[in-house]
Amino acid sequence: VTYLWSSGDGYSSTSSSFTHAYSYPGHFNISLNATNAQGCSALLTKPSLVHVLTPPVPGFSASARHICHHSGSVIFTSSPSGTGPFTYQWTFGDGSPVSTLPNPTHLYTASGSYTVKLAVTDAKGCMDSLSVPGYINVNYLTAAFTSPDSACIYAPVTFTNTSIAYLSSRWMYGDGSTDTTTIGHHTYYARGKDTVTLVVADSFCHDTISHLFIVPEPVVNFHITPDTPCPAPVFAAFAATAPPAST
């Protein structure tokens, strides 16, 4: 006996039995045409014998995809389509335990780029998954700079940017002056206390740090010896009492 099977989706087989993987959903007619040694044949067709179900379509969104301060919580919201109710399996890309909640909240505690994956199973047992590489990005952008605590009026001052993972800088020197250089250079033309602020940014985040900077007012004085020189002619000695290192 020879056999000719039709799976209903264009596939055929001449084996006495066969297995077949369907690549799309639908109802499929199964046909078997058998022929014996005398050339007699018979055809059997069973309409819609195989029903390949439509799998669910997973989808999700996040309350934030970029976390700017080393750690933070993200609320994930699932949006599957198909035949519910659904069951869920979330992986967050950081080695944490799987969540089976439909809308979990997850805390990321280390900087990095994380792949998020959601697998959804529908009421009929069909499953599909969605994986998005680099979906969550936790930044380690940190603003920092070093400088002297004070400088004399008219003296150039260098502010050294020691920030981490930044793309742009903006300096505000406290006297109305600003610039966007990486290393800050500034000269103060008035005495007083100024707050120097550095803002650094990358594509999504920014961070700020401020330091107090002092342009001192020199305290100068002198005294005379003797206090009341008399009678003339008399020699008087004058001695300055300016702070150390003054000229």
PDB file of N, CA, C and O in Angstrom, residues 2-28:
ATOM      1  N   THR A   2       0.522   2.212  -0.816  1.00  0.00           N
ATOM      2  CA  THR A   2       1.213   3.513  -0.822  1.00  0.00           C
ATOM      3  C   THR A   2       0.262   4.559  -0.248  1.00  0.00           C
ATOM      4  O   THR A   2      -0.967   4.425  -0.316  1.00  0.00           O
ATOM      5  N   TYR A   3       0.899   5.612   0.278  1.00  0.00           N
ATOM      6  CA  TYR A   3       0.110   6.622   0.974  1.00  0.00           C
ATOM      7  C   TYR A   3       0.474   8.005   0.440  1.00  0.00           C
ATOM      8  O   TYR A   3       1.625   8.276   0.071  1.00  0.00           O
ATOM      9  N   LEU A   4      -0.517   8.845   0.436  1.00  0.00           N
ATOM     10  CA  LEU A   4      -0.286  10.249   0.123  1.00  0.00           C
ATOM     11  C   LEU A   4      -1.124  11.086   1.088  1.00  0.00           C
ATOM     12  O   LEU A   4      -2.351  11.118   0.994  1.00  0.00           O
ATOM     13  N   TRP A   5      -0.406  11.724   2.005  1.00  0.00           N
ATOM     14  CA  TRP A   5      -1.050  12.575   3.003  1.00  0.00           C
ATOM     15  C   TRP A   5      -1.026  14.027   2.537  1.00  0.00           C
ATOM     16  O   TRP A   5      -0.074  14.493   1.911  1.00  0.00           O
ATOM     17  N   SER A   6      -2.049  14.760   2.917  1.00  0.00           N
ATOM     18  CA  SER A   6      -2.066  16.215   2.760  1.00  0.00           C
ATOM     19  C   SER A   6      -2.410  16.836   4.101  1.00  0.00           C
ATOM     20  O   SER A   6      -3.423  16.486   4.724  1.00  0.00           O
ATOM     21  N   SER A   7      -1.530  17.750   4.553  1.00  0.00           N
ATOM     22  CA  SER A   7      -1.721  18.346   5.884  1.00  0.00           C
ATOM     23  C   SER A   7      -2.650  19.554   5.861  1.00  0.00           C
ATOM     24  O   SER A   7      -2.964  20.112   6.910  1.00  0.00           O
ATOM     25  N   GLY A   8      -3.040  20.010   4.707  1.00  0.00           N
ATOM     26  CA  GLY A   8      -3.966  21.131   4.605  1.00  0.00           C
ATOM     27  C   GLY A   8      -3.316  22.487   4.477  1.00  0.00           C
ATOM     28  O   GLY A   8      -4.001  23.478   4.236  1.00  0.00           O
ATOM     29  N   ASP A   9      -1.989  22.541   4.611  1.00  0.00           N
ATOM     30  CA  ASP A   9      -1.291  23.824   4.469  1.00  0.00           C
ATOM     31  C   ASP A   9      -0.244  23.774   3.364  1.00  0.00           C
ATOM     32  O   ASP A   9       0.671  24.586   3.331  1.00  0.00           O
ATOM     33  N   GLY A  10      -0.405  22.777   2.453  1.00  0.00           N
ATOM     34  CA  GLY A  10       0.523  22.658   1.340  1.00  0.00           C
ATOM     35  C   GLY A  10       1.569  21.590   1.509  1.00  0.00           C
ATOM     36  O   GLY A  10       2.318  21.299   0.579  1.00  0.00           O
ATOM     37  N   TYR A  11       1.653  20.995   2.698  1.00  0.00           N
ATOM     38  CA  TYR A  11       2.637  19.947   2.944  1.00  0.00           C
ATOM     39  C   TYR A  11       2.028  18.586   2.624  1.00  0.00           C
ATOM     40  O   TYR A  11       0.851  18.339   2.879  1.00  0.00           O
ATOM     41  N   SER A  12       2.835  17.667   2.080  1.00  0.00           N
ATOM     42  CA  SER A  12       2.379  16.301   1.798  1.00  0.00           C
ATOM     43  C   SER A  12       3.438  15.308   2.234  1.00  0.00           C
ATOM     44  O   SER A  12       4.624  15.655   2.372  1.00  0.00           O
ATOM     45  N   SER A  13       3.019  14.077   2.471  1.00  0.00           N
ATOM     46  CA  SER A  13       3.930  13.025   2.896  1.00  0.00           C
ATOM     47  C   SER A  13       3.484  11.709   2.279  1.00  0.00           C
ATOM     48  O   SER A  13       2.285  11.469   2.099  1.00  0.00           O
ATOM     49  N   THR A  14       4.434  10.809   1.974  1.00  0.00           N
ATOM     50  CA  THR A  14       4.134   9.474   1.440  1.00  0.00           C
ATOM     51  C   THR A  14       4.436   8.384   2.454  1.00  0.00           C
ATOM     52  O   THR A  14       4.434   7.199   2.105  1.00  0.00           O
ATOM     53  N   SER A  15       4.703   8.774   3.712  1.00  0.00           N
ATOM     54  CA  SER A  15       4.934   7.788   4.768  1.00  0.00           C
ATOM     55  C   SER A  15       3.597   7.252   5.258  1.00  0.00           C
ATOM     56  O   SER A  15       2.538   7.860   5.049  1.00  0.00           O
ATOM     57  N   SER A  16       3.659   6.132   5.938  1.00  0.00           N
ATOM     58  CA  SER A  16       2.427   5.590   6.501  1.00  0.00           C
ATOM     59  C   SER A  16       1.920   6.452   7.650  1.00  0.00           C
ATOM     60  O   SER A  16       0.723   6.476   7.934  1.00  0.00           O
ATOM     61  N   SER A  17       2.837   7.140   8.309  1.00  0.00           N
ATOM     62  CA  SER A  17       2.474   8.116   9.336  1.00  0.00           C
ATOM     63  C   SER A  17       3.487   9.251   9.273  1.00  0.00           C
ATOM     64  O   SER A  17       4.613   9.074   8.791  1.00  0.00           O
ATOM     65  N   PHE A  18       3.102  10.400   9.748  1.00  0.00           N
ATOM     66  CA  PHE A  18       4.008  11.547   9.652  1.00  0.00           C
ATOM     67  C   PHE A  18       3.694  12.546  10.751  1.00  0.00           C
ATOM     68  O   PHE A  18       2.620  12.519  11.363  1.00  0.00           O
ATOM     69  N   THR A  19       4.674  13.378  11.009  1.00  0.00           N
ATOM     70  CA  THR A  19       4.490  14.516  11.918  1.00  0.00           C
ATOM     71  C   THR A  19       4.729  15.788  11.123  1.00  0.00           C
ATOM     72  O   THR A  19       5.489  15.799  10.133  1.00  0.00           O
ATOM     73  N   HIS A  20       4.097  16.854  11.560  1.00  0.00           N
ATOM     74  CA  HIS A  20       4.185  18.102  10.805  1.00  0.00           C
ATOM     75  C   HIS A  20       4.041  19.286  11.756  1.00  0.00           C
ATOM     76  O   HIS A  20       3.244  19.245  12.697  1.00  0.00           O
ATOM     77  N   ALA A  21       4.853  20.299  11.523  1.00  0.00           N
ATOM     78  CA  ALA A  21       4.793  21.534  12.306  1.00  0.00           C
ATOM     79  C   ALA A  21       4.083  22.595  11.489  1.00  0.00           C
ATOM     80  O   ALA A  21       4.516  22.937  10.378  1.00  0.00           O
ATOM     81  N   TYR A  22       3.002  23.122  12.039  1.00  0.00           N
ATOM     82  CA  TYR A  22       2.259  24.189  11.375  1.00  0.00           C
ATOM     83  C   TYR A  22       2.866  25.536  11.754  1.00  0.00           C
ATOM     84  O   TYR A  22       3.154  25.790  12.931  1.00  0.00           O
ATOM     85  N   SER A  23       3.048  26.375  10.761  1.00  0.00           N
ATOM     86  CA  SER A  23       3.734  27.645  10.977  1.00  0.00           C
ATOM     87  C   SER A  23       2.783  28.825  11.133  1.00  0.00           C
ATOM     88  O   SER A  23       3.233  29.945  11.388  1.00  0.00           O
ATOM     89  N   TYR A  24       1.494  28.603  10.991  1.00  0.00           N
ATOM     90  CA  TYR A  24       0.536  29.686  11.160  1.00  0.00           C
ATOM     91  C   TYR A  24      -0.789  29.103  11.638  1.00  0.00           C
ATOM     92  O   TYR A  24      -1.070  27.911  11.441  1.00  0.00           O
ATOM     93  N   PRO A  25      -1.599  29.917  12.310  1.00  0.00           N
ATOM     94  CA  PRO A  25      -2.853  29.400  12.879  1.00  0.00           C
ATOM     95  C   PRO A  25      -3.925  29.192  11.816  1.00  0.00           C
ATOM     96  O   PRO A  25      -3.850  29.729  10.703  1.00  0.00           O
ATOM     97  N   GLY A  26      -4.925  28.388  12.184  1.00  0.00           N
ATOM     98  CA  GLY A  26      -6.050  28.165  11.286  1.00  0.00           C
ATOM     99  C   GLY A  26      -6.639  26.782  11.458  1.00  0.00           C
ATOM    100  O   GLY A  26      -6.186  25.978  12.287  1.00  0.00           O
ATOM    101  N   HIS A  27      -7.690  26.480  10.667  1.00  0.00           N
ATOM    102  CA  HIS A  27      -8.307  25.158  10.610  1.00  0.00           C
ATOM    103  C   HIS A  27      -7.820  24.449   9.355  1.00  0.00           C
ATOM    104  O   HIS A  27      -7.880  25.028   8.254  1.00  0.00           O
ATOM    105  N   PHE A  28      -7.374  23.211   9.498  1.00  0.00           N
ATOM    106  CA  PHE A  28      -6.750  22.515   8.377  1.00  0.00           C
ATOM    107  C   PHE A  28      -7.434  21.168   8.126  1.00  0.00           C
ATOM    108  O   PHE A  28      -7.647  20.371   9.064  1.00  0.00           O
TER     109      PHE A  28
END
